[in-house]
PDB file of C-alpha atoms in Angstrom:
ATOM      1  CA  MET A   1      -3.486 -79.359 -10.781  1.00 69.00           C
ATOM      2  CA  THR A   2      -5.670 -76.907  -8.800  1.00 83.00           C
ATOM      3  CA  CYS A   3      -9.236 -76.819 -10.086  1.00 94.00           C
ATOM      4  CA  TRP A   4     -10.709 -73.359 -10.839  1.00 96.00           C
ATOM      5  CA  TYR A   5     -12.884 -73.012  -7.770  1.00 97.00           C
ATOM      6  CA  GLU A   6      -9.720 -73.421  -5.488  1.00 97.00           C
ATOM      7  CA  GLY A   7      -7.686 -71.004  -7.547  1.00 97.00           C
ATOM      8  CA  PRO A   8      -7.574 -67.318  -8.233  1.00 98.00           C
ATOM      9  CA  LEU A   9     -11.013 -65.636  -8.739  1.00 98.00           C
ATOM     10  CA  ALA A  10     -12.223 -62.132  -9.211  1.00 98.00           C
ATOM     11  CA  ALA A  11     -15.858 -60.961  -8.505  1.00 98.00           C
ATOM     12  CA  PHE A  12     -17.770 -58.019  -9.677  1.00 98.00           C
ATOM     13  CA  ASP A  13     -21.002 -56.312  -8.501  1.00 98.00           C
ATOM     14  CA  THR A  14     -22.905 -53.115  -8.892  1.00 98.00           C
ATOM     15  CA  GLU A  15     -25.554 -51.104  -7.132  1.00 98.00           C
ATOM     16  CA  THR A  16     -27.912 -49.160  -9.350  1.00 98.00           C
ATOM     17  CA  THR A  17     -30.810 -46.737  -9.674  1.00 98.00           C
ATOM     18  CA  GLY A  18     -33.103 -49.576 -10.612  1.00 97.00           C
ATOM     19  CA  VAL A  19     -33.480 -52.901 -12.480  1.00 96.00           C
ATOM     20  CA  ASP A  20     -33.905 -51.682 -16.105  1.00 97.00           C
ATOM     21  CA  VAL A  21     -30.576 -52.415 -17.702  1.00 97.00           C
ATOM     22  CA  GLU A  22     -31.307 -50.216 -20.668  1.00 96.00           C
ATOM     23  CA  ASN A  23     -32.198 -47.050 -18.706  1.00 96.00           C
ATOM     24  CA  ASP A  24     -30.979 -47.311 -15.029  1.00 98.00           C
ATOM     25  CA  ARG A  25     -27.586 -46.272 -13.932  1.00 98.00           C
ATOM     26  CA  ILE A  26     -24.690 -47.613 -11.828  1.00 98.00           C
ATOM     27  CA  VAL A  27     -24.263 -45.695  -8.456  1.00 98.00           C
ATOM     28  CA  SER A  28     -21.544 -48.003  -7.053  1.00 98.00           C
ATOM     29  CA  ALA A  29     -19.457 -51.033  -8.031  1.00 98.00           C
ATOM     30  CA  ALA A  30     -16.727 -53.168  -6.644  1.00 98.00           C
ATOM     31  CA  LEU A  31     -14.170 -55.751  -7.775  1.00 98.00           C
ATOM     32  CA  VAL A  32     -12.960 -58.300  -5.377  1.00 98.00           C
ATOM     33  CA  VAL A  33      -9.828 -60.394  -6.192  1.00 98.00           C
ATOM     34  CA  GLN A  34      -8.818 -63.420  -4.202  1.00 98.00           C
ATOM     35  CA  ASP A  35      -5.713 -65.416  -5.008  1.00 97.00           C
ATOM     36  CA  ALA A  36      -6.720 -68.592  -3.148  1.00 96.00           C
ATOM     37  CA  PRO A  37      -9.355 -69.723  -0.604  1.00 97.00           C
ATOM     38  CA  GLY A  38      -8.749 -68.258   2.775  1.00 95.00           C
ATOM     39  CA  THR A  39      -6.372 -65.531   1.543  1.00 97.00           C
ATOM     40  CA  ARG A  40      -7.153 -61.873   2.113  1.00 97.00           C
ATOM     41  CA  PRO A  41      -9.270 -60.441  -0.716  1.00 98.00           C
ATOM     42  CA  ARG A  42      -8.308 -57.228  -2.421  1.00 98.00           C
ATOM     43  CA  THR A  43     -11.199 -54.889  -3.052  1.00 98.00           C
ATOM     44  CA  THR A  44     -11.509 -51.934  -5.507  1.00 98.00           C
ATOM     45  CA  ARG A  45     -14.553 -49.767  -5.080  1.00 98.00           C
ATOM     46  CA  TRP A  46     -16.206 -47.009  -7.228  1.00 98.00           C
ATOM     47  CA  LEU A  47     -18.700 -44.493  -6.259  1.00 98.00           C
ATOM     48  CA  VAL A  48     -20.702 -42.802  -9.012  1.00 98.00           C
ATOM     49  CA  ASN A  49     -22.734 -39.611  -9.259  1.00 98.00           C
ATOM     50  CA  PRO A  50     -25.090 -40.838 -11.987  1.00 97.00           C
ATOM     51  CA  GLY A  51     -26.333 -37.590 -13.090  1.00 95.00           C
ATOM     52  CA  VAL A  52     -29.958 -38.541 -12.875  1.00 96.00           C
ATOM     53  CA  PRO A  53     -32.411 -38.710  -9.902  1.00 96.00           C
ATOM     54  CA  VAL A  54     -31.857 -41.694  -7.528  1.00 97.00           C
ATOM     55  CA  PRO A  55     -35.312 -43.086  -6.673  1.00 97.00           C
ATOM     56  CA  ALA A  56     -36.169 -43.534  -3.000  1.00 97.00           C
ATOM     57  CA  GLU A  57     -36.893 -47.153  -3.734  1.00 97.00           C
ATOM     58  CA  ALA A  58     -33.296 -47.673  -4.842  1.00 97.00           C
ATOM     59  CA  THR A  59     -31.872 -45.806  -1.883  1.00 97.00           C
ATOM     60  CA  ALA A  60     -34.001 -48.056   0.416  1.00 96.00           C
ATOM     61  CA  VAL A  61     -32.059 -51.054  -1.036  1.00 95.00           C
ATOM     62  CA  HIS A  62     -28.458 -49.847  -1.013  1.00 97.00           C
ATOM     63  CA  GLY A  63     -28.584 -46.909   1.286  1.00 96.00           C
ATOM     64  CA  LEU A  64     -26.954 -44.428  -1.256  1.00 97.00           C
ATOM     65  CA  THR A  65     -28.822 -41.194  -1.252  1.00 97.00           C
ATOM     66  CA  GLN A  66     -28.930 -38.539  -4.076  1.00 95.00           C
ATOM     67  CA  ASP A  67     -27.102 -36.117  -1.793  1.00 97.00           C
ATOM     68  CA  HIS A  68     -24.319 -38.486  -0.804  1.00 97.00           C
ATOM     69  CA  LEU A  69     -23.690 -39.490  -4.411  1.00 98.00           C
ATOM     70  CA  GLU A  70     -23.679 -35.791  -5.597  1.00 97.00           C
ATOM     71  CA  ARG A  71     -21.188 -34.971  -2.860  1.00 98.00           C
ATOM     72  CA  ASN A  72     -18.950 -38.035  -3.010  1.00 98.00           C
ATOM     73  CA  GLY A  73     -19.418 -39.676  -6.311  1.00 98.00           C
ATOM     74  CA  ARG A  74     -17.476 -39.303  -9.394  1.00 98.00           C
ATOM     75  CA  TRP A  75     -18.774 -38.577 -12.921  1.00 97.00           C
ATOM     76  CA  PRO A  76     -19.682 -41.728 -14.762  1.00 98.00           C
ATOM     77  CA  ALA A  77     -17.388 -41.487 -17.895  1.00 98.00           C
ATOM     78  CA  PRO A  78     -13.996 -41.963 -16.178  1.00 98.00           C
ATOM     79  CA  VAL A  79     -15.381 -44.566 -13.732  1.00 98.00           C
ATOM     80  CA  MET A  80     -16.864 -46.688 -16.527  1.00 98.00           C
ATOM     81  CA  TYR A  81     -13.508 -46.489 -18.306  1.00 98.00           C
ATOM     82  CA  GLU A  82     -11.765 -47.665 -15.210  1.00 98.00           C
ATOM     83  CA  ILE A  83     -14.138 -50.494 -14.497  1.00 98.00           C
ATOM     84  CA  GLY A  84     -13.922 -51.767 -18.132  1.00 98.00           C
ATOM     85  CA  ARG A  85     -10.066 -51.524 -18.075  1.00 98.00           C
ATOM     86  CA  THR A  86      -9.892 -53.264 -14.676  1.00 98.00           C
ATOM     87  CA  LEU A  87     -12.236 -56.152 -15.882  1.00 98.00           C
ATOM     88  CA  GLY A  88     -10.078 -56.461 -18.908  1.00 97.00           C
ATOM     89  CA  GLU A  89      -6.981 -56.768 -16.687  1.00 98.00           C
ATOM     90  CA  GLN A  90      -8.554 -59.665 -14.788  1.00 98.00           C
ATOM     91  CA  ALA A  91      -9.155 -61.481 -18.060  1.00 97.00           C
ATOM     92  CA  ALA A  92      -5.598 -60.891 -19.201  1.00 97.00           C
ATOM     93  CA  ALA A  93      -4.346 -62.292 -15.849  1.00 97.00           C
ATOM     94  CA  GLY A  94      -6.449 -65.432 -16.459  1.00 96.00           C
ATOM     95  CA  ARG A  95      -8.779 -64.937 -13.522  1.00 97.00           C
ATOM     96  CA  PRO A  96     -12.346 -66.044 -14.088  1.00 98.00           C
ATOM     97  CA  LEU A  97     -14.882 -63.292 -13.218  1.00 98.00           C
ATOM     98  CA  VAL A  98     -17.664 -64.238 -10.747  1.00 98.00           C
ATOM     99  CA  VAL A  99     -20.786 -62.190 -11.446  1.00 98.00           C
ATOM    100  CA  MET A 100     -24.097 -63.186  -9.788  1.00 98.00           C
ATOM    101  CA  ASN A 101     -26.911 -62.862 -12.320  1.00 98.00           C
ATOM    102  CA  ALA A 102     -24.312 -61.764 -14.808  1.00 98.00           C
ATOM    103  CA  PRO A 103     -26.745 -60.507 -17.534  1.00 98.00           C
ATOM    104  CA  PHE A 104     -27.924 -57.740 -15.200  1.00 98.00           C
ATOM    105  CA  ASP A 105     -24.580 -56.293 -13.993  1.00 98.00           C
ATOM    106  CA  LEU A 106     -22.633 -56.796 -17.223  1.00 98.00           C
ATOM    107  CA  THR A 107     -25.356 -55.532 -19.522  1.00 98.00           C
ATOM    108  CA  LEU A 108     -25.890 -52.439 -17.431  1.00 98.00           C
ATOM    109  CA  LEU A 109     -22.094 -51.801 -17.429  1.00 98.00           C
ATOM    110  CA  ASP A 110     -22.107 -52.207 -21.248  1.00 98.00           C
ATOM    111  CA  ARG A 111     -24.872 -49.681 -21.608  1.00 98.00           C
ATOM    112  CA  GLU A 112     -23.044 -47.263 -19.289  1.00 98.00           C
ATOM    113  CA  LEU A 113     -20.014 -47.628 -21.539  1.00 98.00           C
ATOM    114  CA  ARG A 114     -22.094 -46.865 -24.661  1.00 97.00           C
ATOM    115  CA  ARG A 115     -23.737 -44.018 -22.991  1.00 97.00           C
ATOM    116  CA  HIS A 116     -20.712 -42.266 -21.546  1.00 97.00           C
ATOM    117  CA  ARG A 117     -17.769 -43.574 -23.523  1.00 96.00           C
ATOM    118  CA  ALA A 118     -19.311 -44.255 -26.923  1.00 96.00           C
ATOM    119  CA  SER A 119     -17.796 -47.743 -26.424  1.00 95.00           C
ATOM    120  CA  SER A 120     -18.915 -51.206 -25.289  1.00 96.00           C
ATOM    121  CA  LEU A 121     -17.892 -53.801 -22.817  1.00 97.00           C
ATOM    122  CA  ASP A 122     -16.621 -56.180 -25.542  1.00 96.00           C
ATOM    123  CA  ARG A 123     -13.779 -53.898 -26.484  1.00 95.00           C
ATOM    124  CA  TRP A 124     -11.999 -54.629 -23.258  1.00 96.00           C
ATOM    125  CA  PHE A 125     -11.815 -58.365 -24.023  1.00 96.00           C
ATOM    126  CA  ARG A 126     -10.395 -58.417 -27.533  1.00 94.00           C
ATOM    127  CA  SER A 127      -7.013 -59.630 -26.412  1.00 93.00           C
ATOM    128  CA  ALA A 128      -8.078 -61.931 -23.580  1.00 96.00           C
ATOM    129  CA  PRO A 129     -11.643 -63.339 -23.622  1.00 96.00           C
ATOM    130  CA  LEU A 130     -13.985 -62.815 -20.681  1.00 95.00           C
ATOM    131  CA  ARG A 131     -14.648 -66.013 -18.615  1.00 97.00           C
ATOM    132  CA  VAL A 132     -17.637 -65.555 -16.482  1.00 98.00           C
ATOM    133  CA  ILE A 133     -18.842 -67.782 -13.589  1.00 98.00           C
ATOM    134  CA  ASP A 134     -22.390 -67.071 -12.507  1.00 98.00           C
ATOM    135  CA  PRO A 135     -23.208 -68.884  -9.112  1.00 98.00           C
ATOM    136  CA  ARG A 136     -26.949 -68.401  -9.820  1.00 98.00           C
ATOM    137  CA  VAL A 137     -26.691 -70.301 -13.109  1.00 98.00           C
ATOM    138  CA  LEU A 138     -24.533 -72.996 -11.529  1.00 98.00           C
ATOM    139  CA  ASP A 139     -26.793 -73.527  -8.514  1.00 98.00           C
ATOM    140  CA  LYS A 140     -30.020 -73.605 -10.697  1.00 97.00           C
ATOM    141  CA  HIS A 141     -28.357 -76.209 -12.989  1.00 98.00           C
ATOM    142  CA  PHE A 142     -26.912 -78.505 -10.530  1.00 98.00           C
ATOM    143  CA  ASP A 143     -29.708 -78.273  -7.884  1.00 98.00           C
ATOM    144  CA  ARG A 144     -32.691 -77.538 -10.196  1.00 95.00           C
ATOM    145  CA  TYR A 145     -35.356 -79.138  -8.083  1.00 94.00           C
ATOM    146  CA  ARG A 146     -34.624 -77.293  -4.810  1.00 96.00           C
ATOM    147  CA  LYS A 147     -37.551 -75.183  -3.882  1.00 95.00           C
ATOM    148  CA  GLY A 148     -37.164 -71.490  -2.841  1.00 94.00           C
ATOM    149  CA  ARG A 149     -35.641 -68.380  -4.190  1.00 95.00           C
ATOM    150  CA  ARG A 150     -32.106 -68.039  -5.550  1.00 96.00           C
ATOM    151  CA  THR A 151     -31.094 -64.489  -4.601  1.00 97.00           C
ATOM    152  CA  LEU A 152     -27.570 -63.881  -3.269  1.00 97.00           C
ATOM    153  CA  ALA A 153     -28.802 -63.748   0.271  1.00 96.00           C
ATOM    154  CA  ASP A 154     -30.597 -67.165  -0.224  1.00 97.00           C
ATOM    155  CA  LEU A 155     -27.573 -68.800  -1.830  1.00 98.00           C
ATOM    156  CA  ALA A 156     -25.321 -67.368   0.897  1.00 98.00           C
ATOM    157  CA  GLN A 157     -27.519 -68.826   3.579  1.00 97.00           C
ATOM    158  CA  PHE A 158     -27.907 -72.204   1.793  1.00 98.00           C
ATOM    159  CA  TYR A 159     -24.094 -72.529   1.257  1.00 98.00           C
ATOM    160  CA  GLY A 160     -23.094 -71.192   4.735  1.00 98.00           C
ATOM    161  CA  VAL A 161     -21.450 -68.023   3.364  1.00 97.00           C
ATOM    162  CA  GLU A 162     -21.396 -64.849   5.429  1.00 95.00           C
ATOM    163  CA  LEU A 163     -23.076 -61.847   3.866  1.00 94.00           C
ATOM    164  CA  ALA A 164     -22.413 -59.083   6.270  1.00 83.00           C
ATOM    165  CA  GLU A 165     -23.792 -56.119   4.308  1.00 85.00           C
ATOM    166  CA  ALA A 166     -26.259 -57.132   1.710  1.00 84.00           C
ATOM    167  CA  HIS A 167     -26.573 -54.630  -1.129  1.00 90.00           C
ATOM    168  CA  ASP A 168     -23.041 -53.194  -0.562  1.00 96.00           C
ATOM    169  CA  ALA A 169     -21.208 -53.847  -3.843  1.00 97.00           C
ATOM    170  CA  GLY A 170     -18.088 -55.089  -2.185  1.00 97.00           C
ATOM    171  CA  ALA A 171     -19.883 -57.334   0.358  1.00 97.00           C
ATOM    172  CA  ASP A 172     -22.079 -58.809  -2.397  1.00 98.00           C
ATOM    173  CA  ALA A 173     -19.088 -59.465  -4.659  1.00 98.00           C
ATOM    174  CA  LEU A 174     -17.188 -61.147  -1.914  1.00 98.00           C
ATOM    175  CA  ALA A 175     -20.182 -63.297  -0.929  1.00 98.00           C
ATOM    176  CA  ALA A 176     -20.751 -64.286  -4.618  1.00 98.00           C
ATOM    177  CA  LEU A 177     -17.146 -65.352  -4.841  1.00 98.00           C
ATOM    178  CA  GLU A 178     -17.407 -67.429  -1.739  1.00 98.00           C
ATOM    179  CA  VAL A 179     -20.675 -69.075  -2.907  1.00 98.00           C
ATOM    180  CA  THR A 180     -19.051 -69.886  -6.195  1.00 98.00           C
ATOM    181  CA  ARG A 181     -16.286 -71.780  -4.361  1.00 98.00           C
ATOM    182  CA  ALA A 182     -18.867 -73.538  -2.299  1.00 98.00           C
ATOM    183  CA  VAL A 183     -20.887 -74.599  -5.252  1.00 98.00           C
ATOM    184  CA  GLY A 184     -17.745 -75.832  -6.856  1.00 98.00           C
ATOM    185  CA  ARG A 185     -16.919 -78.041  -3.867  1.00 98.00           C
ATOM    186  CA  ARG A 186     -20.522 -79.327  -3.507  1.00 98.00           C
ATOM    187  CA  PHE A 187     -20.624 -80.476  -7.105  1.00 98.00           C
ATOM    188  CA  ALA A 188     -16.844 -81.134  -7.550  1.00 97.00           C
ATOM    189  CA  SER A 189     -17.441 -84.404  -9.326  1.00 96.00           C
ATOM    190  CA  ARG A 190     -19.136 -82.535 -12.120  1.00 95.00           C
ATOM    191  CA  LEU A 191     -17.099 -79.309 -12.145  1.00 96.00           C
ATOM    192  CA  GLU A 192     -13.538 -80.167 -11.387  1.00 93.00           C
ATOM    193  CA  ARG A 193     -12.546 -81.243 -14.756  1.00 94.00           C
ATOM    194  CA  LEU A 194     -14.012 -78.250 -16.546  1.00 96.00           C
ATOM    195  CA  SER A 195     -11.952 -75.299 -17.434  1.00 96.00           C
ATOM    196  CA  PRO A 196     -13.194 -71.734 -17.002  1.00 97.00           C
ATOM    197  CA  ALA A 197     -13.602 -71.517 -20.756  1.00 97.00           C
ATOM    198  CA  GLU A 198     -15.604 -74.751 -20.967  1.00 97.00           C
ATOM    199  CA  LEU A 199     -17.747 -73.692 -18.084  1.00 98.00           C
ATOM    200  CA  HIS A 200     -18.448 -70.256 -19.697  1.00 98.00           C
ATOM    201  CA  THR A 201     -19.645 -71.903 -22.878  1.00 98.00           C
ATOM    202  CA  LEU A 202     -21.840 -74.466 -20.808  1.00 98.00           C
ATOM    203  CA  GLN A 203     -23.426 -71.764 -18.802  1.00 98.00           C
ATOM    204  CA  GLN A 204     -24.694 -70.054 -21.987  1.00 98.00           C
ATOM    205  CA  THR A 205     -26.596 -73.220 -22.746  1.00 98.00           C
ATOM    206  CA  TRP A 206     -27.760 -73.731 -19.153  1.00 98.00           C
ATOM    207  CA  HIS A 207     -28.976 -70.188 -18.765  1.00 98.00           C
ATOM    208  CA  ALA A 208     -30.976 -70.415 -21.974  1.00 98.00           C
ATOM    209  CA  ALA A 209     -32.545 -73.638 -20.742  1.00 97.00           C
ATOM    210  CA  GLN A 210     -33.428 -71.950 -17.469  1.00 97.00           C
ATOM    211  CA  ALA A 211     -34.910 -68.934 -19.233  1.00 96.00           C
ATOM    212  CA  LYS A 212     -37.019 -71.152 -21.351  1.00 96.00           C
ATOM    213  CA  GLY A 213     -38.240 -73.166 -18.250  1.00 95.00           C
ATOM    214  CA  LEU A 214     -39.133 -69.805 -16.533  1.00 93.00           C
ATOM    215  CA  GLU A 215     -41.142 -68.716 -19.636  1.00 94.00           C
ATOM    216  CA  ALA A 216     -43.073 -71.893 -19.499  1.00 95.00           C
ATOM    217  CA  TRP A 217     -43.793 -71.342 -15.760  1.00 92.00           C
ATOM    218  CA  PHE A 218     -45.127 -67.866 -16.533  1.00 93.00           C
ATOM    219  CA  ALA A 219     -47.308 -69.249 -19.228  1.00 94.00           C
ATOM    220  CA  ARG A 220     -48.740 -71.827 -16.936  1.00 94.00           C
ATOM    221  CA  SER A 221     -49.429 -69.162 -14.327  1.00 93.00           C
ATOM    222  CA  GLY A 222     -51.497 -67.259 -16.850  1.00 94.00           C
ATOM    223  CA  THR A 223     -48.961 -64.276 -17.040  1.00 92.00           C
ATOM    224  CA  PRO A 224     -47.005 -64.890 -20.286  1.00 92.00           C
ATOM    225  CA  GLU A 225     -43.590 -63.165 -20.194  1.00 92.00           C
ATOM    226  CA  THR A 226     -40.604 -63.276 -22.406  1.00 91.00           C
ATOM    227  CA  VAL A 227     -37.333 -64.028 -20.567  1.00 91.00           C
ATOM    228  CA  ASP A 228     -34.060 -63.009 -22.250  1.00 94.00           C
ATOM    229  CA  ARG A 229     -31.944 -66.146 -22.960  1.00 96.00           C
ATOM    230  CA  SER A 230     -28.688 -64.244 -23.560  1.00 96.00           C
ATOM    231  CA  TRP A 231     -25.786 -64.878 -21.149  1.00 98.00           C
ATOM    232  CA  PRO A 232     -23.558 -63.289 -19.817  1.00 98.00           C
ATOM    233  CA  LEU A 233     -24.448 -60.172 -21.743  1.00 96.00           C
ATOM    234  CA  ARG A 234     -27.578 -59.132 -23.576  1.00 95.00           C
ATOM    235  CA  PRO A 235     -27.082 -57.969 -27.198  1.00 91.00           C
ATOM    236  CA  GLY A 236     -26.467 -54.232 -27.561  1.00 75.00           C
ATOM    237  CA  LEU A 237     -29.171 -51.975 -28.796  1.00 60.00           C
ATOM    238  CA  THR A 238     -28.646 -49.574 -31.804  1.00 48.00           C
ATOM    239  CA  ALA A 239     -28.359 -46.825 -29.167  1.00 41.00           C
ATOM    240  CA  ALA A 240     -28.378 -47.055 -25.465  1.00 39.00           C
ATOM    241  CA  ALA A 241     -31.104 -44.934 -23.740  1.00 37.00           C
TER     242      ALA A 241
END
């Protein structure tokens, strides 16, 4: 029987106006689907006119300017609906969804759905549950004592995965997918017997432990900070900003 990391996977990524999941907006997103290792991936892309200013700092990261998005981007409401529906279709097809640092992208998408559709991300997974695989959580759990950062670029370099255009949503999603397969192979003895459903549940525990450890590190450094322990989605607020 094919283990999950050698089977069909989908991967999702966003580019945004900033790093605040409650207030920042999605400016581009991509979903990459690959049926098996080595097969040609299928990529769906969305470009969004967020309706708010795009800071120069964000443009410096992903290259998407205010003018470009106003000229070529679509309004958020239909895009967020399409994204939610498409992710729900992946769940219905039984494909695990790879999301690097899932609480960021999925929470921001949830807030966009609340903001523009008076909805939520959860509604798209009522008939088929969301099964997320987060390569950042896996790598930190199975190789916890390795020093250095754990950004997508760092993981891609460590696992020998090409990342041709960092901070392009499609390129980032594909790299996260390939990193996930590489993590699975590297730690096959501990991962090959786990189903995506079991792994999803385990990652909730692993992420919470990692957040607790990061809080302790901040405290020892003299800069106490609370780290959200929710995964893969932070709880919804009464009203999104």
